[in-house]
PDB file of C-alpha atoms in Angstrom:
ATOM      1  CA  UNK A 102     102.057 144.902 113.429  1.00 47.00           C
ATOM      2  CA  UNK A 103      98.937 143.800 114.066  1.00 44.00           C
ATOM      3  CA  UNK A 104      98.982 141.221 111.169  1.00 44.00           C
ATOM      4  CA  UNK A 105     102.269 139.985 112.381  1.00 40.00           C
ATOM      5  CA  UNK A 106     100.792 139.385 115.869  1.00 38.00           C
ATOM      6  CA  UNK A 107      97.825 137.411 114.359  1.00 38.00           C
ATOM      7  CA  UNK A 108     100.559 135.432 112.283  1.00 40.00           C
ATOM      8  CA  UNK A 109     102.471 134.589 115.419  1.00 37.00           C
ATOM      9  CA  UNK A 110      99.233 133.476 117.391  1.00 38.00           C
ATOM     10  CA  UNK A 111      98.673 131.248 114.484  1.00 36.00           C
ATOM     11  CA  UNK A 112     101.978 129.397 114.873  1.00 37.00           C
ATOM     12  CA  UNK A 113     101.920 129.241 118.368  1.00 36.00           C
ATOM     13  CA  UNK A 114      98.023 127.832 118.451  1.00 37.00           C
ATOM     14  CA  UNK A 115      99.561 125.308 115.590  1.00 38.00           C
ATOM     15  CA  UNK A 116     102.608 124.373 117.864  1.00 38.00           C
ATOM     16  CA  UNK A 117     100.588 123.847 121.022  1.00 38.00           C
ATOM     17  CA  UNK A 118      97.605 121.286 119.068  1.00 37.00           C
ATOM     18  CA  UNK A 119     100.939 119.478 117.336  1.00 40.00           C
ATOM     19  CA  UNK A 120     102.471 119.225 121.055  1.00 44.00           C
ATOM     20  CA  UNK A 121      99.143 118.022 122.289  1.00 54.00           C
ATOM     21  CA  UNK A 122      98.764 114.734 120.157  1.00 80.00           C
ATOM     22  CA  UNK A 123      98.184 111.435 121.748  1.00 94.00           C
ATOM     23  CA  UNK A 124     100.637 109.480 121.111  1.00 96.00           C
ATOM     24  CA  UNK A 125      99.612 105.920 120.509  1.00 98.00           C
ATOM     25  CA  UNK A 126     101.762 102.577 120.183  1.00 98.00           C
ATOM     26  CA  UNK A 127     101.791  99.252 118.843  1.00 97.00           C
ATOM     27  CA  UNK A 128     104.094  96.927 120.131  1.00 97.00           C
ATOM     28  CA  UNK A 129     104.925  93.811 118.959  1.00 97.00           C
ATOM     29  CA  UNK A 130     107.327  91.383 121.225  1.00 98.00           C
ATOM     30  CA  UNK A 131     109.495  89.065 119.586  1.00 98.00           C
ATOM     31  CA  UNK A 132     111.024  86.060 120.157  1.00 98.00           C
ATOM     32  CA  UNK A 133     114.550  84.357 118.434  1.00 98.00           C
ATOM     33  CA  UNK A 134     114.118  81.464 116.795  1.00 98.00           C
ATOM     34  CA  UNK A 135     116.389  78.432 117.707  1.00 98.00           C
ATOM     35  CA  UNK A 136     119.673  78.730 116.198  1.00 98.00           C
ATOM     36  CA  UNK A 137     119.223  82.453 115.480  1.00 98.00           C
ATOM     37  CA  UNK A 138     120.899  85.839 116.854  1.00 98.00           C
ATOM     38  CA  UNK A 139     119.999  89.559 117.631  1.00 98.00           C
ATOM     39  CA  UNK A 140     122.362  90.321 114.394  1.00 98.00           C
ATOM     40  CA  UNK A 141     120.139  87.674 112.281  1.00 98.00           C
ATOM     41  CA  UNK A 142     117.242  89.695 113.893  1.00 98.00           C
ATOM     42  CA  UNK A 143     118.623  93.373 113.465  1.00 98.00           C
ATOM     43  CA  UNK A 144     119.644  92.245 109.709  1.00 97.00           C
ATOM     44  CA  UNK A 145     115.957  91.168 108.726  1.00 96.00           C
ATOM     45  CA  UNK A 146     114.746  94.161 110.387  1.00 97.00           C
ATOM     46  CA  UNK A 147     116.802  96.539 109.015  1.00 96.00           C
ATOM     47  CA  UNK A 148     115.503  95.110 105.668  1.00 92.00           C
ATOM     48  CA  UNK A 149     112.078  96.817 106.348  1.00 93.00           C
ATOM     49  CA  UNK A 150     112.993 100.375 107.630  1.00 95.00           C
ATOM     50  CA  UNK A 151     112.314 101.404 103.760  1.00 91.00           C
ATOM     51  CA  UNK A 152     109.109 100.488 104.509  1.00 91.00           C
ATOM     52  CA  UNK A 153     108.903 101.963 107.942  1.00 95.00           C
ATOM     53  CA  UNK A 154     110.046 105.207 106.522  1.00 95.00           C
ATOM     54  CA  UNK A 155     107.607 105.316 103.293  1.00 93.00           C
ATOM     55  CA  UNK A 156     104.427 104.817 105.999  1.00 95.00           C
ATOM     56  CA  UNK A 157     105.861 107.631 108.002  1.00 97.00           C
ATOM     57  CA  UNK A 158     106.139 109.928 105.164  1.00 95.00           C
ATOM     58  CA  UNK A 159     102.765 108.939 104.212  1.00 94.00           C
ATOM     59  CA  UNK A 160     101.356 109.773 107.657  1.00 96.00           C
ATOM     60  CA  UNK A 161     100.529 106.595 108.982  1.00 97.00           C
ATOM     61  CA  UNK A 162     102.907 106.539 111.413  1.00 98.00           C
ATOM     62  CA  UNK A 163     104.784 109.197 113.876  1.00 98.00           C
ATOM     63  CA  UNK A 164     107.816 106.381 113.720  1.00 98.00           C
ATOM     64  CA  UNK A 165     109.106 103.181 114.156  1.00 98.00           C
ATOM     65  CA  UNK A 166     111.968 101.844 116.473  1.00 98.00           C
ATOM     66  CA  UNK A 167     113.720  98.087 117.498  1.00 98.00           C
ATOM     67  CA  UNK A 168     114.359  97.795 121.413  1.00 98.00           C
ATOM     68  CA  UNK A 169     117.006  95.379 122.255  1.00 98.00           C
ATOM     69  CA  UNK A 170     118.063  94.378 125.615  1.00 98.00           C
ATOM     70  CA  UNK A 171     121.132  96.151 126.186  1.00 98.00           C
ATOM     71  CA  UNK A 172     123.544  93.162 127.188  1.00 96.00           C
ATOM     72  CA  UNK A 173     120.740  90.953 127.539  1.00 95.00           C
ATOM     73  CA  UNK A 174     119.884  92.850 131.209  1.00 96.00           C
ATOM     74  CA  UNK A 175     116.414  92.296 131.894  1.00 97.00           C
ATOM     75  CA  UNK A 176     114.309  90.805 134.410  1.00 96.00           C
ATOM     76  CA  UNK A 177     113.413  87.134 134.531  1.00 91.00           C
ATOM     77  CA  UNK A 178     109.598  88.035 133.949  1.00 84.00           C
ATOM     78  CA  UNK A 179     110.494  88.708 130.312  1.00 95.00           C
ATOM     79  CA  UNK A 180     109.992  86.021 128.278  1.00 95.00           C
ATOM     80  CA  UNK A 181     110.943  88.491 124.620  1.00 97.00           C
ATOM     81  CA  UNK A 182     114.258  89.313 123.286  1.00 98.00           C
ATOM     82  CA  UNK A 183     113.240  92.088 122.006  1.00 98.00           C
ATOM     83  CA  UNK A 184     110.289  94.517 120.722  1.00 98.00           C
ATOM     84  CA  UNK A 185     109.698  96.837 117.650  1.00 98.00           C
ATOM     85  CA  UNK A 186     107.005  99.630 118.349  1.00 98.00           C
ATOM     86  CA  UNK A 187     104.769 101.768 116.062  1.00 98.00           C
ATOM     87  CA  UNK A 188     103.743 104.857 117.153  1.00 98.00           C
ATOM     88  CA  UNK A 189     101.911 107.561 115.864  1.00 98.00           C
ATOM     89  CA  UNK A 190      98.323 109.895 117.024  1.00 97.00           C
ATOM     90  CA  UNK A 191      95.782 107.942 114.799  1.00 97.00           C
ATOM     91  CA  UNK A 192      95.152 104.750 116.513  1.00 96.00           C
ATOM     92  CA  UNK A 193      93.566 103.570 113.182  1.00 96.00           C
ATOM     93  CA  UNK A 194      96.352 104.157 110.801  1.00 96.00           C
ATOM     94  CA  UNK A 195      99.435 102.764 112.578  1.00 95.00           C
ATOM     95  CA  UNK A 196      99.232  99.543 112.228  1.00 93.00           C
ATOM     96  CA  UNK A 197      98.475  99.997 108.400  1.00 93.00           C
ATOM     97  CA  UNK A 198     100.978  98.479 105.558  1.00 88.00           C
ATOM     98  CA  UNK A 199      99.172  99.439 102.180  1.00 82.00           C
ATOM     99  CA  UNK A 200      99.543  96.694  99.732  1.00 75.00           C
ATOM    100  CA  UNK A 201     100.105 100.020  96.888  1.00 74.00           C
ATOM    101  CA  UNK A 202     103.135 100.709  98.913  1.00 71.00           C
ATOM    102  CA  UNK A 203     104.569  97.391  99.233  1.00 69.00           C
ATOM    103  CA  UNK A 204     104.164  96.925  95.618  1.00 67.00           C
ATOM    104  CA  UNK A 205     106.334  99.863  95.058  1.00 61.00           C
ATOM    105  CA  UNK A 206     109.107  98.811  97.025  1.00 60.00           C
ATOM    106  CA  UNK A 207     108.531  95.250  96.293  1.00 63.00           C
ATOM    107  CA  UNK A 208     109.698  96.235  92.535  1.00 66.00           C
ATOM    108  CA  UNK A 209     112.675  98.360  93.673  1.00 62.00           C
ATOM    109  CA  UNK A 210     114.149  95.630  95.441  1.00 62.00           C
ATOM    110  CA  UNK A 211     113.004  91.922  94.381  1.00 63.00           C
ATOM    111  CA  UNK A 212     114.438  90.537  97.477  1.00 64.00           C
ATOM    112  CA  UNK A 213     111.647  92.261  99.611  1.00 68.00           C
ATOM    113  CA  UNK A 214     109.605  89.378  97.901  1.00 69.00           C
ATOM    114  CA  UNK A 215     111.423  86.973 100.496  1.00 84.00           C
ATOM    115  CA  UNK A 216     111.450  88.808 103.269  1.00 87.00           C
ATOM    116  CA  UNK A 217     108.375  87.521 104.717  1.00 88.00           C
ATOM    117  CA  UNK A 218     109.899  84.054 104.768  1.00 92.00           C
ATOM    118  CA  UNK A 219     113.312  85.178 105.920  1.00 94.00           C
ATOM    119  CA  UNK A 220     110.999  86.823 109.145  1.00 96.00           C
ATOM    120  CA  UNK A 221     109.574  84.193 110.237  1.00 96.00           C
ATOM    121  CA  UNK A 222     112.551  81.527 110.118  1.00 97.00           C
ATOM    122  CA  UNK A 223     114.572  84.125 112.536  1.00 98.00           C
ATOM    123  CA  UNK A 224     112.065  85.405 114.261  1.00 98.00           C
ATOM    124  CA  UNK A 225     108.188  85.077 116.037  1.00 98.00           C
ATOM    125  CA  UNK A 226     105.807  87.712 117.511  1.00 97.00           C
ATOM    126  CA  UNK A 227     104.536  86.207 120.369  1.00 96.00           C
ATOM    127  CA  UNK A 228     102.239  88.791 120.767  1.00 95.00           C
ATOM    128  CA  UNK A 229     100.881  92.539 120.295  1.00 96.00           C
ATOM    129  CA  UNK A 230      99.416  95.345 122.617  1.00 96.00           C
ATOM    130  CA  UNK A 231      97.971  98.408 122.108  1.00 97.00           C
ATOM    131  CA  UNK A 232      99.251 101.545 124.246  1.00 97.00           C
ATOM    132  CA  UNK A 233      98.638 105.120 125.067  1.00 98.00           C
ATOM    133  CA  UNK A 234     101.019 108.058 126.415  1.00 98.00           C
ATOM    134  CA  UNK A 235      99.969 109.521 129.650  1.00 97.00           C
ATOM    135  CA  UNK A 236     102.580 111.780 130.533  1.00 97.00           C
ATOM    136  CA  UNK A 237     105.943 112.239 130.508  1.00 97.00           C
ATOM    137  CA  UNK A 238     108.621 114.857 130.403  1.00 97.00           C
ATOM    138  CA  UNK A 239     109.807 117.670 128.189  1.00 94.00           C
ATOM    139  CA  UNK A 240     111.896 116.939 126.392  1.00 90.00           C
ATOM    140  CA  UNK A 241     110.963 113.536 126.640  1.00 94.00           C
ATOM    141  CA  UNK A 242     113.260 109.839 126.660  1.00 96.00           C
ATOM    142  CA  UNK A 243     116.269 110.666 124.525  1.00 97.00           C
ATOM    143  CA  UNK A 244     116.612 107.659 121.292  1.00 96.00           C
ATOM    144  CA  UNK A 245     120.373 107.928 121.280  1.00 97.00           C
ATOM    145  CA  UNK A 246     120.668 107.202 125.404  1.00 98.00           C
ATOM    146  CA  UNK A 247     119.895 103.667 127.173  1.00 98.00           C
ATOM    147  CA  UNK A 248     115.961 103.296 128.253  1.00 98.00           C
ATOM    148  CA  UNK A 249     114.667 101.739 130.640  1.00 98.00           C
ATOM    149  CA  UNK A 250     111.195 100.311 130.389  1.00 98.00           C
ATOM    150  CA  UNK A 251     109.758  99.611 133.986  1.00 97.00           C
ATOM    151  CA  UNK A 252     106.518  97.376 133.238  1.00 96.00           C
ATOM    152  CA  UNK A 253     103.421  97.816 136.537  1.00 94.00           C
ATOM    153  CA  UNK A 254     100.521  95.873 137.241  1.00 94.00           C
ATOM    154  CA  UNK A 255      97.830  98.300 138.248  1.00 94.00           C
ATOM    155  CA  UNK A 256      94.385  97.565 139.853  1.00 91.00           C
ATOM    156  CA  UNK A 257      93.208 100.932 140.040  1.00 93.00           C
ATOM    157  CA  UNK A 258      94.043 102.672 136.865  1.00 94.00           C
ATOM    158  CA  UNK A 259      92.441 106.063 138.156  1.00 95.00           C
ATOM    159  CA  UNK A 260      94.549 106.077 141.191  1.00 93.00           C
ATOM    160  CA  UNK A 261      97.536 105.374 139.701  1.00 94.00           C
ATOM    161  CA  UNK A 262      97.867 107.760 136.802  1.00 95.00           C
ATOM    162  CA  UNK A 263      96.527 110.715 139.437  1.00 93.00           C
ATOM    163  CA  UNK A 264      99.634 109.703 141.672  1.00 92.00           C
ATOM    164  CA  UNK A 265     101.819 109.566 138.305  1.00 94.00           C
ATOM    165  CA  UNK A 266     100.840 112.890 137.702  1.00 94.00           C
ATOM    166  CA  UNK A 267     102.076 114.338 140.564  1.00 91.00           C
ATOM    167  CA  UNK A 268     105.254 112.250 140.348  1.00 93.00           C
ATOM    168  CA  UNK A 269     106.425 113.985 137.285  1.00 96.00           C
ATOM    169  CA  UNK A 270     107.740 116.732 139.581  1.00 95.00           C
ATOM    170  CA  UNK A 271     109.902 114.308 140.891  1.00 94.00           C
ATOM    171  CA  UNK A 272     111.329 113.321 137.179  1.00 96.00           C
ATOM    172  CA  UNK A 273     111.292 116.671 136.367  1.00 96.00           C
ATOM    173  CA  UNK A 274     113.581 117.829 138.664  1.00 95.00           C
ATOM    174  CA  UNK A 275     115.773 114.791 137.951  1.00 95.00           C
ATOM    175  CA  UNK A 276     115.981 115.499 133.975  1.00 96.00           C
ATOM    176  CA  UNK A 277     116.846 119.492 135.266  1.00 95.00           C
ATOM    177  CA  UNK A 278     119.197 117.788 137.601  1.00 94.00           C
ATOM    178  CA  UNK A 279     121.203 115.873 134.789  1.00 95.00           C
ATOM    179  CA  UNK A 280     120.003 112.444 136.594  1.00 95.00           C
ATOM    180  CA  UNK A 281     117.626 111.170 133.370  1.00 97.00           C
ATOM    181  CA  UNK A 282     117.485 112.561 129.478  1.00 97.00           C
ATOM    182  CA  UNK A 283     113.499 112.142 129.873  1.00 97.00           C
ATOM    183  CA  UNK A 284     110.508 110.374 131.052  1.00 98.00           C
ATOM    184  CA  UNK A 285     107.123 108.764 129.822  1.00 98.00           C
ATOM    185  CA  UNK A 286     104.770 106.761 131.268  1.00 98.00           C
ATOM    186  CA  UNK A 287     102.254 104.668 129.149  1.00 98.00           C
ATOM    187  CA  UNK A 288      99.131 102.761 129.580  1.00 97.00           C
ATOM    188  CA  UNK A 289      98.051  99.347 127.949  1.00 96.00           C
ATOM    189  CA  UNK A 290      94.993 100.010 126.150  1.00 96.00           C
ATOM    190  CA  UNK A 291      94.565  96.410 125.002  1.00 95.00           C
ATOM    191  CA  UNK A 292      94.953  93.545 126.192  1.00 90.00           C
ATOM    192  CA  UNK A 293      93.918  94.319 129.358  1.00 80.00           C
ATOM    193  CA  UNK A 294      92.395  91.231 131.255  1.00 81.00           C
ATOM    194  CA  UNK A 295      93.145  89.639 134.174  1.00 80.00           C
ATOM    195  CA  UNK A 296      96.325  87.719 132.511  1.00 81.00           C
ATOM    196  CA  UNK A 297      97.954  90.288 131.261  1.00 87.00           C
ATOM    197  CA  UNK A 298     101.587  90.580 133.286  1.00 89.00           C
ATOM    198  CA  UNK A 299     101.615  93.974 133.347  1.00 93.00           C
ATOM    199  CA  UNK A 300      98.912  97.244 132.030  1.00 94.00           C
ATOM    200  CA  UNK A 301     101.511 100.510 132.409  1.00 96.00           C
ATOM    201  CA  UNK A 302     104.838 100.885 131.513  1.00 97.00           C
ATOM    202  CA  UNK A 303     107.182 104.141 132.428  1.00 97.00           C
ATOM    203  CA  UNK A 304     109.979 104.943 130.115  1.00 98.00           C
ATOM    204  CA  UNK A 305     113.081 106.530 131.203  1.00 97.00           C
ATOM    205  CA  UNK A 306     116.373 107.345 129.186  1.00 98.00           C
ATOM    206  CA  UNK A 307     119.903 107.858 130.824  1.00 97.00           C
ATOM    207  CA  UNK A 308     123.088 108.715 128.957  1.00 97.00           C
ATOM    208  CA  UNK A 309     125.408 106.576 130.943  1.00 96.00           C
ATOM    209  CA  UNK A 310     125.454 103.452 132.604  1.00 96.00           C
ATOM    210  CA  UNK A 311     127.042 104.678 135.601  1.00 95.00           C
ATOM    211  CA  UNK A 312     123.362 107.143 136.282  1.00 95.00           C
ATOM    212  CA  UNK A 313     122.331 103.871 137.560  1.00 94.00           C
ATOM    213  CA  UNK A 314     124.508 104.263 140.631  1.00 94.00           C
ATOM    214  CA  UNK A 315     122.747 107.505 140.903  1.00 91.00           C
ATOM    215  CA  UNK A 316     119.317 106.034 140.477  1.00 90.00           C
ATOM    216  CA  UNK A 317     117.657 105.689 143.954  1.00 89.00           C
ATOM    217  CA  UNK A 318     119.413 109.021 144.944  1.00 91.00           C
ATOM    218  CA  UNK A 319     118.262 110.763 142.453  1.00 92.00           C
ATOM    219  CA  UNK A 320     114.851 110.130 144.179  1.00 91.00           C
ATOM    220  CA  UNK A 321     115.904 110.760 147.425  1.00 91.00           C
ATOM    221  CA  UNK A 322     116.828 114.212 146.553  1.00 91.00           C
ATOM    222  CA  UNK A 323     113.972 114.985 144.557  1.00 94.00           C
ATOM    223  CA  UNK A 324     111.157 113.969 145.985  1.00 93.00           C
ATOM    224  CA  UNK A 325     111.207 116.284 148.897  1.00 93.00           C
ATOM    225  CA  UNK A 326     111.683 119.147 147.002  1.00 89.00           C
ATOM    226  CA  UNK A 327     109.191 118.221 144.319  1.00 91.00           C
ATOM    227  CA  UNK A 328     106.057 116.695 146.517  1.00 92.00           C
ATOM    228  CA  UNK A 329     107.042 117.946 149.898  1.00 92.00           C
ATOM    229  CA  UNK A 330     106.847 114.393 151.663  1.00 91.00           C
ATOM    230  CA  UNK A 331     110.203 111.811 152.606  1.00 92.00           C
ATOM    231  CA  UNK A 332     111.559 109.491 150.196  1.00 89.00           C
ATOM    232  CA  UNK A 333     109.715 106.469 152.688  1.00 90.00           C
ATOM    233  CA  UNK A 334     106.056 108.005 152.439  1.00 90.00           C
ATOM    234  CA  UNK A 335     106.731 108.260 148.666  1.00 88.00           C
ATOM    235  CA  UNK A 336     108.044 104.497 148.688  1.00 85.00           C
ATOM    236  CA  UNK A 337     104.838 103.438 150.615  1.00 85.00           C
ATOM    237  CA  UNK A 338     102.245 104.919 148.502  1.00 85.00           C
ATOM    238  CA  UNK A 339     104.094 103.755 145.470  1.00 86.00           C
ATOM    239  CA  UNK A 340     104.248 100.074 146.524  1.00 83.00           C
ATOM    240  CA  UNK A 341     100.470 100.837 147.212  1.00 85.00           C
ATOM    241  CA  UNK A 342      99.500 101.983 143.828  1.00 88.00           C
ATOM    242  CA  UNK A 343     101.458  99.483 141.626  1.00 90.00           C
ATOM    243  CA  UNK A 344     103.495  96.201 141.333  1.00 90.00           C
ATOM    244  CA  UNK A 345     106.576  96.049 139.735  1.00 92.00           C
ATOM    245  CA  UNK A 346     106.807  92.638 137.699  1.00 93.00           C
ATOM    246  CA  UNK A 347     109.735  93.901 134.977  1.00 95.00           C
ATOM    247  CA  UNK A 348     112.192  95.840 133.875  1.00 97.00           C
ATOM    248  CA  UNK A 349     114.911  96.079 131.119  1.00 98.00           C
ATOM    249  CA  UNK A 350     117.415  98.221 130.374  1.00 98.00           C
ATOM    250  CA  UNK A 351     118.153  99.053 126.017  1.00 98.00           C
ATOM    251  CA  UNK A 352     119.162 100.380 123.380  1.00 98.00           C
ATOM    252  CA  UNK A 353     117.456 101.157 119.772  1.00 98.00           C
ATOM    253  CA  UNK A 354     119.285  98.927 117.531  1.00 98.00           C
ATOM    254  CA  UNK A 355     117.254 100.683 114.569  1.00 98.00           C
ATOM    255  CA  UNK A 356     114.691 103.476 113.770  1.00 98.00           C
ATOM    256  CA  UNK A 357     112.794 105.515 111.150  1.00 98.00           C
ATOM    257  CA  UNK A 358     114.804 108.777 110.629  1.00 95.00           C
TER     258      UNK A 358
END
């Protein structure tokens, strides 16, 4: 008994550290070339899930996913068509692409050798950022629902993340509610001057379309209950504590398995 106690008090101290990973990202945003299409774009990178899915088996990476604007409905300060992400809990290994493993796959399909060029003709990256999960849900944004990526500019990083914090109530009690699938809210770790558009993004998944109708009420009903205060003093001290400069709704058009 007492073995089988110790046993179980392994696996639970194992489950709780595996739980407790940072999750890190590295997204790259990516812009059509003239002439080209989302399908052009979703062929050439469906050419490199092999790829994605031999770096996650060798641990680089937690996964890899393609975010396409769902019907094109974004905001006008988007100026991507689309973004892949990276992410994984070693900061220094996801953005690795081992030239042993490329070889490998190079040989078992030749026409790897042209993907490179067949990239860049559909596609650019106009650029790359570096990001870190704060919080978020459990379970967190469902991959098979839309998501909605809500982009903030934040001057005072501290601030905001405490008031995030206490926010996830509020989510929380949407996602038991049936309003959301999940939640997340991440932080730009690089860039992260003055320029930069936006520094946090929050990450929300919904199964249907029509939950947008029930968006803003879904706050109104839970924020009371979770934080004790009126939907208008919530408003206030979120206008306070962050901008809101974009926001698109997707869906993944590919992913590692």
């Amino acid at each position: 008994m007492k073995k089988l106690l110790t046993s179980l008090a392994l696996v639970l101290l194992v489950s709780a550290a595996t739980f407790a990973q940072t999750r890190y990202t590295m997204v790259a945003y990516h812009k059509l070339q003239p002439g080209k299409t989302m399908d052009d774009a979703i062929a050439i990178e469906k050419q490199y899930i092999p790829i994605h899915e031999a770096r996650k088996a060798a641990g680089l990476i937690g996964g890899w996913a393609m975010y396409v604007p769902y019907n094109n409905i974004k905001s006008e300060g988007i100026d991507f068509d689309y973004m892949t992400v990276n992410w994984g809990s070693d900061l220094d290994k996801i953005h690795l692409y081992p030239m042993e493993l490329l070889g490998s796959i190079s040989k078992t399909d030749p026409g790897l050798k042209k993907l490179a060029a067949a990239t860049a003709s559909t596609q650019t990256i106009l650029r790359h950022s570096v990001g870190k999960k704060i919080t978020g849900t459990n379970p967190g944004t469902n991959k098979d629902h839309y998501i909605i990526f809500d982009m903030m500019k934040v001057s005072d990083a501290a601030a905001y993340e405490a008031f995030e914090q206490k926010v996830l109530k509020v989510h929380e009690e949407r996602v038991a509610a049936g309003n959301i699938s999940g939640w997340s809210l991440y932080k730009n770790l690089y860039p992260s001057s003055d320029e930069v558009k936006f520094n946090y993004t929050t990450v929300q998944s919904i199964e249907k379309l029509s939950k947008l109708d029930e968006m803003m009420d879904s706050y109104y009903k839970a924020i009371p209950k979770a934080l004790g205060i009126s939907p208008e003093e919530f408003m206030k001290q979120a206008t306070v504590k962050r901008a809101l400069n974009a926001t698109m709704i997707t869906k993944i058009a590919l992913s590692t398995k």
